[in-house]
Tab-separated table of C-alpha atoms in Angstrom:
chain	number	residue	atom	x	y	z
A	151	LEU	CA	-9.111	2.806	-55.722
A	152	ALA	CA	-7.419	0.735	-58.170
A	153	LYS	CA	-8.085	-2.589	-56.392
A	154	THR	CA	-6.170	-5.653	-57.774
A	155	THR	CA	-7.089	-9.208	-58.670
A	156	GLN	CA	-4.551	-12.435	-58.621
A	157	PRO	CA	-5.261	-16.254	-58.745
A	158	ILE	CA	-5.583	-17.525	-55.493
A	159	SER	CA	-3.132	-20.221	-56.053
A	160	MET	CA	-0.363	-21.654	-58.825
A	161	ASP	CA	1.385	-24.808	-58.923
A	162	SER	CA	4.627	-25.269	-60.778
A	163	TYR	CA	7.916	-27.547	-61.177
A	164	GLU	CA	11.452	-26.827	-60.525
A	165	GLY	CA	13.052	-25.243	-63.553
A	166	GLN	CA	9.952	-23.777	-65.174
A	167	GLU	CA	9.006	-20.361	-65.793
A	168	VAL	CA	6.120	-19.095	-63.966
A	169	ASN	CA	4.079	-16.085	-64.938
A	170	ILE	CA	1.681	-14.619	-62.417
A	171	THR	CA	-1.038	-12.350	-63.700
A	172	CYS	CA	-2.738	-9.091	-61.802
A	173	SER	CA	-5.672	-7.351	-62.982
A	174	HIS	CA	-6.240	-3.739	-62.400
A	175	ASN	CA	-8.767	-2.154	-64.295
A	176	ASN	CA	-8.937	1.104	-62.746
A	177	ILE	CA	-5.284	1.870	-62.659
A	178	ALA	CA	-4.718	5.652	-62.307
A	179	THR	CA	-2.487	7.653	-64.502
A	180	ASN	CA	0.249	8.031	-61.879
A	181	ASP	CA	-0.165	4.602	-60.296
A	182	TYR	CA	3.001	2.416	-60.394
A	183	ILE	CA	2.966	-1.288	-60.199
A	184	THR	CA	4.743	-3.282	-57.401
A	185	TRP	CA	5.163	-6.811	-56.541
A	186	TYR	CA	6.264	-8.429	-53.466
A	187	GLN	CA	7.162	-11.739	-52.234
A	188	GLN	CA	6.305	-13.232	-48.723
A	189	PHE	CA	7.527	-16.473	-46.908
A	190	PRO	CA	5.837	-17.518	-43.798
A	191	SER	CA	6.333	-15.694	-40.641
A	192	GLN	CA	8.375	-12.900	-42.637
A	193	GLY	CA	7.416	-9.645	-43.823
A	194	PRO	CA	6.802	-8.987	-47.297
A	195	ARG	CA	10.057	-8.396	-49.758
A	196	PHE	CA	10.210	-5.994	-52.725
A	197	ILE	CA	10.743	-7.859	-56.256
A	198	ILE	CA	9.923	-5.394	-58.920
A	199	GLN	CA	8.407	-2.172	-59.915
A	200	GLY	CA	7.100	-0.962	-63.243
A	201	TYR	CA	5.049	1.672	-64.673
A	202	LYS	CA	4.921	0.609	-68.707
A	203	THR	CA	6.035	-1.937	-70.976
A	204	LYS	CA	8.750	-4.186	-69.511
A	205	VAL	CA	10.999	-3.863	-66.402
A	206	THR	CA	13.946	-6.535	-65.573
A	207	ASN	CA	16.180	-7.249	-62.783
A	208	GLU	CA	18.161	-10.297	-61.509
A	209	VAL	CA	15.297	-12.233	-60.077
A	210	ALA	CA	12.231	-11.366	-62.227
A	211	SER	CA	10.691	-9.425	-65.269
A	212	LEU	CA	7.474	-7.349	-64.906
A	213	PHE	CA	5.330	-7.046	-68.220
A	214	ILE	CA	2.930	-4.058	-68.510
A	215	PRO	CA	0.871	-3.767	-71.624
A	216	ALA	CA	0.196	-0.297	-73.142
A	217	ASP	CA	-3.352	-0.086	-71.525
A	218	ARG	CA	-1.333	-0.911	-68.126
A	219	LYS	CA	-4.814	-2.734	-66.760
A	220	SER	CA	-3.057	-5.811	-66.004
A	221	SER	CA	0.444	-6.853	-65.394
A	222	THR	CA	2.259	-9.995	-65.395
A	223	LEU	CA	5.511	-11.293	-63.022
A	224	SER	CA	7.662	-13.634	-64.672
A	225	LEU	CA	9.900	-15.756	-62.537
A	226	PRO	CA	12.366	-17.844	-64.580
A	227	ARG	CA	13.311	-21.212	-63.680
A	228	VAL	CA	11.799	-21.357	-60.304
A	229	SER	CA	13.213	-23.349	-57.808
A	230	LEU	CA	11.800	-24.788	-54.327
A	231	SER	CA	12.771	-21.583	-52.664
A	232	ASP	CA	10.528	-19.635	-54.825
A	233	THR	CA	7.640	-21.091	-52.903
A	234	ALA	CA	5.897	-18.208	-51.446
A	235	VAL	CA	2.888	-15.798	-51.607
A	236	TYR	CA	3.408	-13.130	-54.380
A	237	TYR	CA	1.475	-9.826	-53.933
A	238	CYS	CA	0.613	-7.183	-56.316
A	239	LEU	CA	0.373	-3.720	-55.546
A	240	VAL	CA	-0.378	-0.658	-57.156
A	241	GLY	CA	-0.272	2.925	-56.224
A	242	ALA	CA	0.745	6.446	-56.822
A	243	PRO	CA	3.528	8.558	-54.575
A	244	PRO	CA	2.928	10.195	-52.236
A	245	PRO	CA	0.298	8.106	-50.469
A	246	GLY	CA	-2.799	10.231	-50.638
A	247	SER	CA	-6.174	9.385	-49.862
A	248	GLN	CA	-7.387	6.178	-47.377
A	249	GLY	CA	-6.919	3.151	-48.794
A	250	ASN	CA	-4.132	4.288	-51.687
A	251	LEU	CA	-1.857	1.627	-50.700
A	252	ILE	CA	-3.938	-1.633	-51.736
A	253	PHE	CA	-2.297	-4.988	-51.726
A	254	GLY	CA	-3.781	-7.739	-53.277
A	255	LYS	CA	-4.771	-10.889	-51.548
A	256	GLY	CA	-1.538	-12.368	-53.152
A	257	THR	CA	-1.007	-15.824	-55.195
A	258	LYS	CA	0.202	-18.671	-53.389
A	259	LEU	CA	2.812	-20.249	-55.660
A	260	SER	CA	3.893	-23.756	-55.143
A	261	VAL	CA	7.133	-25.457	-56.649
A	262	LYS	CA	7.437	-29.038	-56.579
A	263	PRO	CA	10.658	-31.308	-57.321
B	184	ASN	CA	22.386	-1.534	-41.081
B	185	ALA	CA	19.346	-2.981	-38.812
B	186	GLY	CA	16.935	-2.036	-41.503
B	187	VAL	CA	13.522	-2.080	-39.996
B	188	THR	CA	13.114	-3.372	-36.525
B	189	GLN	CA	9.945	-4.129	-34.588
B	190	THR	CA	9.680	-4.165	-30.694
B	191	PRO	CA	8.049	-6.455	-29.290
B	192	LYS	CA	8.040	-9.846	-31.439
B	193	PHE	CA	5.409	-11.340	-29.563
B	194	ARG	CA	2.668	-10.138	-27.124
B	195	VAL	CA	-0.434	-11.343	-25.372
B	196	LEU	CA	-2.899	-8.958	-24.073
B	197	LYS	CA	-6.564	-9.300	-22.259
B	198	THR	CA	-9.212	-7.300	-23.720
B	199	GLY	CA	-9.124	-3.644	-22.838
B	200	GLN	CA	-5.530	-3.479	-21.772
B	201	SER	CA	-3.389	-0.976	-23.830
B	202	MET	CA	0.062	-1.379	-25.406
B	203	THR	CA	2.207	0.291	-27.584
B	204	LEU	CA	4.307	-1.324	-30.834
B	205	LEU	CA	7.504	0.325	-31.835
B	206	CYS	CA	8.913	0.577	-35.334
B	207	ALA	CA	12.422	1.601	-35.921
B	208	GLN	CA	14.143	2.467	-39.122
B	209	ASP	CA	17.785	3.353	-39.714
B	210	MET	CA	17.465	4.078	-43.629
B	211	ASN	CA	16.565	7.681	-42.958
B	212	HIS	CA	13.191	7.096	-44.901
B	213	GLU	CA	10.420	9.678	-45.099
B	214	TYR	CA	7.333	7.437	-45.314
B	215	MET	CA	6.539	4.625	-42.697
B	216	TYR	CA	3.493	2.513	-42.395
B	217	TRP	CA	1.848	0.271	-40.187
B	218	TYR	CA	-0.174	-2.713	-41.852
B	219	ARG	CA	-2.194	-5.548	-40.325
B	220	GLN	CA	-2.286	-9.190	-41.388
B	221	ASP	CA	-4.680	-11.660	-40.841
B	222	PRO	CA	-4.803	-15.442	-41.710
B	223	GLY	CA	-5.699	-15.988	-45.587
B	224	MET	CA	-5.936	-12.288	-46.118
B	225	GLY	CA	-3.465	-9.768	-47.530
B	226	LEU	CA	-1.953	-6.893	-45.830
B	227	ARG	CA	-4.109	-4.201	-45.231
B	228	LEU	CA	-2.707	-0.681	-44.254
B	229	ILE	CA	-3.903	0.858	-40.918
B	230	HIS	CA	-1.996	4.163	-40.632
B	231	TYR	CA	1.030	5.575	-42.702
B	232	SER	CA	3.501	8.634	-42.386
B	233	VAL	CA	4.750	10.607	-44.865
B	234	GLY	CA	7.316	12.394	-42.665
B	235	GLU	CA	8.478	13.469	-39.024
B	236	GLY	CA	5.264	14.925	-36.984
B	237	THR	CA	2.772	13.839	-39.815
B	238	THR	CA	0.408	10.528	-39.712
B	239	ALA	CA	-2.524	9.530	-41.843
B	240	LYS	CA	-5.087	6.816	-41.795
B	241	GLY	CA	-5.064	3.984	-43.970
B	242	GLU	CA	-7.640	1.345	-44.726
B	243	VAL	CA	-8.515	-0.036	-41.395
B	244	PRO	CA	-7.520	2.653	-38.721
B	245	ASP	CA	-10.227	2.058	-36.224
B	246	GLY	CA	-9.389	1.130	-32.628
B	247	TYR	CA	-5.643	2.240	-33.765
B	248	ASN	CA	-3.313	5.283	-33.038
B	249	VAL	CA	0.001	6.180	-34.418
B	250	SER	CA	2.939	8.878	-33.816
B	251	ARG	CA	5.870	9.582	-35.583
B	252	LEU	CA	7.583	12.026	-33.171
B	253	LYS	CA	10.978	11.071	-34.558
B	254	LYS	CA	11.779	10.379	-37.958
B	255	GLN	CA	13.426	7.077	-37.565
B	256	ASN	CA	10.630	5.720	-35.479
B	257	PHE	CA	6.677	4.993	-35.969
B	258	LEU	CA	4.634	4.056	-32.886
B	259	LEU	CA	1.313	2.197	-33.197
B	260	GLY	CA	-0.928	2.236	-30.171
B	261	LEU	CA	-3.924	0.050	-29.162
B	262	GLU	CA	-5.710	2.013	-26.315
B	263	SER	CA	-8.388	-0.789	-25.609
B	264	ALA	CA	-7.605	-4.236	-27.022
B	265	ALA	CA	-10.220	-6.191	-28.592
B	266	PRO	CA	-10.301	-9.880	-29.587
B	267	SER	CA	-10.613	-8.891	-33.229
B	268	GLN	CA	-7.242	-7.061	-32.962
B	269	THR	CA	-5.476	-10.276	-32.801
B	270	SER	CA	-3.463	-10.206	-35.795
B	271	VAL	CA	0.484	-9.977	-37.068
B	272	TYR	CA	1.556	-6.512	-37.401
B	273	PHE	CA	4.023	-5.423	-39.901
B	274	CYS	CA	5.834	-1.976	-39.830
B	275	ALA	CA	7.477	-0.749	-43.271
B	276	SER	CA	9.363	2.106	-44.351
B	277	SER	CA	10.369	3.467	-47.680
B	278	TYR	CA	11.789	6.618	-49.546
B	279	GLY	CA	9.139	9.253	-50.908
B	280	GLY	CA	8.720	10.014	-54.717
B	281	ARG	CA	8.434	7.511	-57.458
B	282	THR	CA	10.434	4.602	-55.298
B	283	TYR	CA	7.729	4.716	-52.548
B	284	ASN	CA	6.536	1.608	-53.390
B	285	GLU	CA	9.641	-0.036	-52.803
B	286	GLN	CA	8.781	-0.784	-48.955
B	287	PHE	CA	11.033	-2.379	-46.591
B	288	PHE	CA	8.947	-4.471	-44.042
B	289	GLY	CA	10.464	-5.614	-40.663
B	290	PRO	CA	9.924	-9.145	-38.969
B	291	GLY	CA	6.361	-8.661	-37.750
B	292	THR	CA	4.924	-8.481	-34.357
B	293	ARG	CA	2.480	-11.165	-33.091
B	294	LEU	CA	-0.418	-10.037	-30.912
B	295	THR	CA	-2.928	-11.926	-29.127
B	296	VAL	CA	-5.593	-10.280	-27.592
B	297	LEU	CA	-7.590	-12.783	-24.936
């Protein structure tokens, strides 16, 4: 099972770039890496997904080194509204064996003015 | 589109009572999931379904049953509720294939078992 490890919490200030790293040492060949954002009392929201190298969308970038044993979510110029918990998810389609879909415990990002 | 909806939003049960949580999605997604989230914990997968009429166990399936009789609905049942099942329950859905990790989540059901 491709379990993930993330920092429990991070602090930042408005306007800074934030990088959150996730370790997944036993990632499988078919696994994709996905990041979610969750605000209190809401369901998680998909941010970005990648397999290798770099992926960028309108809200974030995802960097994946060649060995794929870790990944880094990069949030450019954060604002107070980016204060949330960020989850790293590793898994492969289709959902196969029990526990194939595993969310990490998440990183609580606090953005200060 | 309503996306993913969950019914009810809140519920209080007594130990031993039963209930069913309903999840509905209008995006024609193949895959549907039930998670639970406890304070300070990440989401843990209870059961999932890769298509109408199919279900499979996730990480923490004990004490729960599910059914997917219609593609758009995924039901989570508690036959005999226990205090350990006090949690927030999230339903999610996704397309299949390589986009299956892009899950759309419902607003959650907050369940308290006394």
